[in-house]
Each structure stands twice: as structure tokens, then as C-alpha cells.
């Protein structure tokens, strides 16, 4: 079967056969298209099911090397490899298996904030493992909210339908009942809107915004377990937790010139001393850049 016919079947398999989220379907289909384009150049000639069945570990290493050249990090490379394996297994059917290739690992060391690349890969992986599309959309929305707005997981779980319709800002109640206003990125608003469009549960003003499978409040423990599984699949540090996404939000804002007082307000810290921890984290990151880039470092 020619590659132009395989892609629609792969998309249908993911969306209906595996009931993957819309985000995962888009990501996995894009990976399959990149692999086919690579093989057309790498192997020469048209790519069909027979050629895909003959793909070897060396071909996948070359593909990942090309993607590395595009600038993707370890987490995205691991995600790409997972998608490739799934596509090749789908094409091979029950009678075959994709070549075995060890995925990239993140070096262990001093804890560092989750990079934007890793945050998105983590959220995509968690969403992709969901049993139903609306649950995948929910998990994607939750993790994007933690990373994109700096919420604590408990704050996200405490949101109700009263925050709807979403605007450019969100009112959040944090520790000691303190309320703060945080900006909502368009991508975060879109993620929440897509979840609500798929959710079978009504988003009434007195009910939790994020619901479990049976309609009750979503448990933070479920989110933590999902993140734990994803970080293992992606080779991320054990320090990669839902709360680490909040830390990354703060560190990345500080690195782009955010004022400490403004950051204190966004995070809902009672004192500036709680916020100042991020200056040390950012300094550590700057030292990494210095050591890697300076000719005399």
C-alpha cells in the first residue's frame, strides 16, 4: 500500500481505533509524514508498506539525527521515536514488529526547570495515554494551565465553572484564601475550551472545572501518576512533577526579564523571599550557558 493511503488509515486508527486525543493524533500523524518524507530521500523511491516493514534501527537513528538537526530536545526525540514505533507497528500488523532502538535519555544531575520543549512533550504524552479523547483533552488542558499560568495543582483542581467564559485573565484562589489574577495565554484558553467541548459533564458554576471519569472532582493524585508515567517514557528527571511546571513558568519568566515583584504576584507568594528562590535557579541556568558557550570556561 502506498504512503498516501497509509496516512489516512493511521489517522483513523489513532482517532477511532485507539481513541487518542486530537493533540496526539495531530502529533503522531505529523511524525509519520516526516518519516515518510525522510525515507523517500534516504532510501530513494516511493515509500509503501513493504518499504516501511523493512526499516531498520540504522534508518531510525538517521531519522532521529535529522530531527536533532532541526533542534528538538531529548524529550521530543523520545516522543518522536514512540510515534514512529507506533506507526511502523500499525503498518506491519500482527505479523511484524518495528526495530528496537533505545530512546534518548536525559542526563541526571542538578535539578533544572522543565524546558518549554519538555513541558509540551510531557503534556502530549500524558494526553496520548488517555483512554478517551475528552480525558486526553482534559489532561492536556490541566498541564498547560500549570505551565502556562503558573498554578499550583491544587489551585487548578479548585477551579469551577464560575470562571467561564474564559477571558484574557483568570481569578485564582491560592493559599490562605488569597485571590490573585493571572494572565491566560491563548493556547491555554484553547486547550481548556477544547476539553470543555469534548467533556460529557456540564460545566456548571458550582461544579469543578476539571472532572474525573465519573463526573466527580479530578484527583491531583491521578495527574501526578500520569506525569510520573510520562516522564519515565520520555526519559525525564524524577524531579519532573506537576509542581515542576509551575517552577518552570516562574524561571522562564524571570529569565526573560520579569520583575520579582510582578512574579511574586503571579505566583501568589506571601513574601518576596519565597519568590527569590528562582533567582538562584536562573543563575544556575546562566552558568550552564556560560560553561557551554564561553571559549575559556
XYZ file of C-alpha atoms in Angstrom:
297
model
C 0.000 0.000 0.000
C 1.316 3.449 -0.959
C 2.159 6.011 1.729
C -0.605 8.416 0.612
C -3.143 5.761 1.569
C -1.411 4.813 4.826
C -1.637 8.256 6.425
C -5.486 8.477 6.430
C -5.681 4.925 7.800
C -3.148 5.789 10.521
C -5.155 8.897 11.449
C -8.385 6.899 11.602
C -6.722 4.173 13.675
C -5.494 6.713 16.230
C -8.712 8.702 16.431
C -11.223 5.844 16.393
C -9.377 2.587 16.964
C -7.166 3.861 19.800
C -9.386 6.826 20.754
C -6.395 9.130 21.125
C -6.810 12.834 21.795
C -6.875 15.330 18.935
C -3.461 16.626 20.035
C -1.924 13.146 19.914
C -3.497 12.383 16.537
C -2.032 15.563 15.044
C 1.399 14.915 16.541
C 1.570 11.228 15.534
C 0.317 11.869 12.003
C 2.873 14.667 11.575
C 5.629 12.285 12.705
C 4.522 9.625 10.215
C 4.558 12.207 7.433
C 8.065 13.325 8.433
C 9.281 9.713 8.490
C 7.873 9.029 5.008
C 9.459 12.206 3.603
C 12.771 11.235 5.196
C 12.673 7.685 3.788
C 11.892 8.935 0.287
C 15.176 10.822 0.351
C 17.151 8.376 2.497
C 16.170 5.192 0.663
C 15.117 6.666 -2.668
C 11.873 5.913 -4.467
C 8.285 5.712 -3.319
C 7.514 4.643 0.241
C 4.989 1.861 0.644
C 4.064 -0.696 3.302
C 6.773 -3.089 2.133
C 9.497 -0.464 2.490
C 8.237 0.566 5.920
C 8.289 -3.081 7.004
C 11.995 -3.213 6.057
C 13.007 -0.172 8.128
C 15.988 -0.944 10.347
C 17.406 0.569 13.524
C 20.041 2.368 11.443
C 17.284 4.105 9.469
C 15.636 5.281 12.679
C 18.948 6.556 14.050
C 19.436 8.562 10.864
C 15.890 9.909 11.141
C 16.423 10.987 14.745
C 19.735 12.586 13.811
C 17.907 14.630 11.199
C 15.304 15.684 13.750
C 18.061 16.605 16.177
C 19.397 18.853 13.462
C 16.003 20.560 13.463
C 16.665 21.499 17.090
C 14.424 19.135 19.050
C 15.473 18.126 22.560
C 15.643 14.753 24.298
C 12.005 14.732 25.350
C 10.728 15.498 21.862
C 13.140 12.957 20.352
C 11.792 10.280 22.680
C 8.251 11.287 21.786
C 9.091 11.187 18.079
C 10.582 7.708 18.417
C 7.478 6.500 20.274
C 5.261 7.800 17.460
C 7.468 6.188 14.808
C 7.339 2.831 16.581
C 3.573 3.047 16.784
C 3.246 3.873 13.096
C 5.602 1.091 11.979
C 3.818 -1.425 14.227
C 0.490 -0.345 12.717
C 1.801 -0.810 9.163
C 3.367 -4.181 9.993
C 0.199 -5.502 11.645
C 0.214 -8.583 13.824
C 2.890 -10.298 11.771
C 5.708 -7.842 12.374
C 7.350 -5.508 14.845
C 9.329 -2.269 14.493
C 13.108 -2.388 15.010
C 14.270 -1.993 18.585
C 16.135 1.204 19.306
C 16.909 2.656 22.710
C 15.435 6.117 23.110
C 17.405 9.172 24.238
C 17.842 9.713 27.953
C 18.148 12.930 29.893
C 21.354 13.108 31.908
C 20.808 13.076 35.657
C 22.308 15.919 37.639
C 21.356 19.107 39.388
C 17.597 19.647 39.104
C 16.708 22.117 36.388
C 13.422 23.651 35.293
C 11.479 21.747 32.662
C 12.210 23.315 29.290
C 9.335 24.511 27.073
C 10.107 21.610 24.727
C 9.908 19.126 27.599
C 6.739 20.680 29.043
C 4.872 20.280 25.754
C 6.229 16.764 25.175
C 5.187 15.797 28.710
C 1.655 17.131 28.244
C 1.324 15.456 24.838
C 2.464 12.109 26.220
C 0.061 12.259 29.167
C -2.817 13.216 26.851
C -1.862 10.478 24.398
C -2.172 7.760 27.052
C -5.752 8.684 27.960
C -8.454 6.093 27.371
C -10.928 8.578 25.931
C -10.448 11.723 23.829
C -12.118 14.019 26.370
C -9.826 12.734 29.136
C -6.786 13.342 26.937
C -8.028 16.869 26.245
C -8.578 17.386 29.990
C -5.075 16.253 30.911
C -3.551 18.421 28.191
C -5.523 21.445 29.472
C -4.523 20.867 33.101
C -0.798 20.601 32.364
C -0.858 23.563 30.001
C -2.555 25.576 32.758
C 0.142 24.659 35.282
C 2.936 25.559 32.878
C 1.274 28.447 31.057
C -0.173 30.233 34.097
C 1.965 29.002 36.996
C -0.868 27.496 39.023
C -0.385 25.027 41.830
C -2.110 21.744 41.045
C -4.485 22.263 43.962
C -5.432 25.678 42.578
C -6.202 24.199 39.168
C -8.336 21.436 40.714
C -10.252 24.041 42.771
C -11.407 25.976 39.689
C -15.130 25.754 38.987
C -17.382 26.564 36.074
C -17.740 30.041 37.584
C -14.547 31.076 35.754
C -16.335 30.618 32.420
C -16.399 32.054 29.859
C -12.632 32.394 29.852
C -11.072 35.748 29.126
C -7.536 37.050 28.986
C -7.128 36.653 32.758
C -8.165 34.135 35.398
C -9.038 34.691 39.049
C -7.264 32.090 41.204
C -7.683 31.404 44.919
C -4.406 30.235 46.448
C -3.029 29.539 49.898
C -4.724 31.169 52.888
C -7.643 32.071 50.619
C -5.658 34.770 48.831
C -7.046 35.621 45.386
C -4.858 36.730 42.509
C -5.293 37.468 38.825
C -3.141 35.581 36.309
C -2.984 36.082 32.533
C -4.181 33.271 30.268
C -2.242 32.592 27.100
C -4.399 31.954 24.013
C -3.005 28.413 23.818
C -4.132 27.709 27.384
C -7.616 29.107 26.741
C -7.888 26.987 23.587
C -6.827 23.848 25.487
C -9.491 24.401 28.154
C -12.165 25.227 25.570
C -11.388 22.049 23.607
C -11.627 19.987 26.797
C -14.992 21.536 27.665
C -16.293 20.893 24.144
C -15.489 17.169 24.480
C -16.360 16.644 28.149
C -19.594 14.703 28.810
C -20.063 16.625 32.070
C -21.741 20.011 32.255
C -19.503 22.870 33.419
C -21.935 24.375 35.938
C -20.820 27.281 38.091
C -20.823 25.298 41.350
C -19.051 22.208 39.966
C -15.313 21.569 39.430
C -13.981 22.659 36.061
C -11.838 19.531 35.765
C -13.774 16.319 36.292
C -12.914 12.674 36.739
C -14.266 9.916 34.512
C -17.441 9.546 36.581
C -18.033 13.265 36.924
C -16.538 13.889 40.354
C -13.628 16.250 41.047
C -10.389 15.279 39.292
C -7.898 13.964 41.837
C -4.437 15.603 41.908
C -3.031 12.123 42.566
C -4.249 10.967 39.143
C -2.433 13.851 37.476
C 0.752 13.102 39.418
C 0.634 9.414 38.444
C 0.071 10.294 34.799
C 3.063 12.653 34.838
C 5.177 10.001 36.554
C 4.435 7.537 33.760
C 5.140 10.112 31.047
C 8.484 11.180 32.483
C 9.576 7.532 32.522
C 8.615 7.077 28.875
C 10.341 10.320 27.879
C 13.455 9.817 29.993
C 12.900 12.955 32.066
C 14.234 13.578 35.559
C 12.372 12.265 38.611
C 12.027 15.917 39.600
C 9.648 16.407 36.665
C 6.361 16.716 38.543
C 3.220 18.810 38.067
C 4.695 21.320 40.528
C 7.882 21.481 38.442
C 5.794 23.001 35.640
C 4.946 25.898 37.969
C 8.643 26.308 38.802
C 9.435 26.364 35.092
C 6.798 29.027 34.474
C 8.479 31.229 37.077
C 12.043 30.564 35.952
C 11.313 31.195 32.279
C 9.540 34.478 33.066
C 12.454 35.599 35.231
C 14.892 34.636 32.512
C 13.003 36.873 30.089
C 13.264 39.883 32.370
C 10.165 39.642 34.591
C 10.268 41.814 37.713
C 10.478 39.904 41.012
C 7.544 41.811 42.495
C 5.365 41.064 39.476
C 6.428 37.417 39.625
C 5.540 37.324 43.322
C 2.010 38.439 42.466
C 1.637 35.964 39.598
C 2.719 33.052 41.790
C 0.691 34.117 44.803
C 3.660 34.159 47.180
C 3.018 35.835 50.522
C 6.562 37.190 50.725
C 9.239 38.201 48.265
C 11.676 35.757 49.881
C 9.594 32.871 48.534
C 9.990 34.245 45.011
C 13.713 34.931 45.282
C 14.488 31.205 45.096
C 14.013 31.481 41.343
C 16.913 33.897 41.001
C 19.251 31.096 42.132
C 17.695 28.650 39.687
C 18.065 31.115 36.841
C 21.675 31.855 37.840
C 22.413 28.127 37.634
C 20.966 28.062 34.134
C 23.100 31.052 33.121
C 26.188 29.259 34.416
C 25.320 26.271 32.229
C 25.069 28.568 29.208
C 28.379 30.191 30.131
C 30.215 26.874 30.518
C 28.854 25.572 27.233
C 29.464 28.723 25.198
C 32.444 30.616 26.588
C 35.754 29.633 24.971
C 37.643 29.926 28.280
C 35.003 28.450 30.567
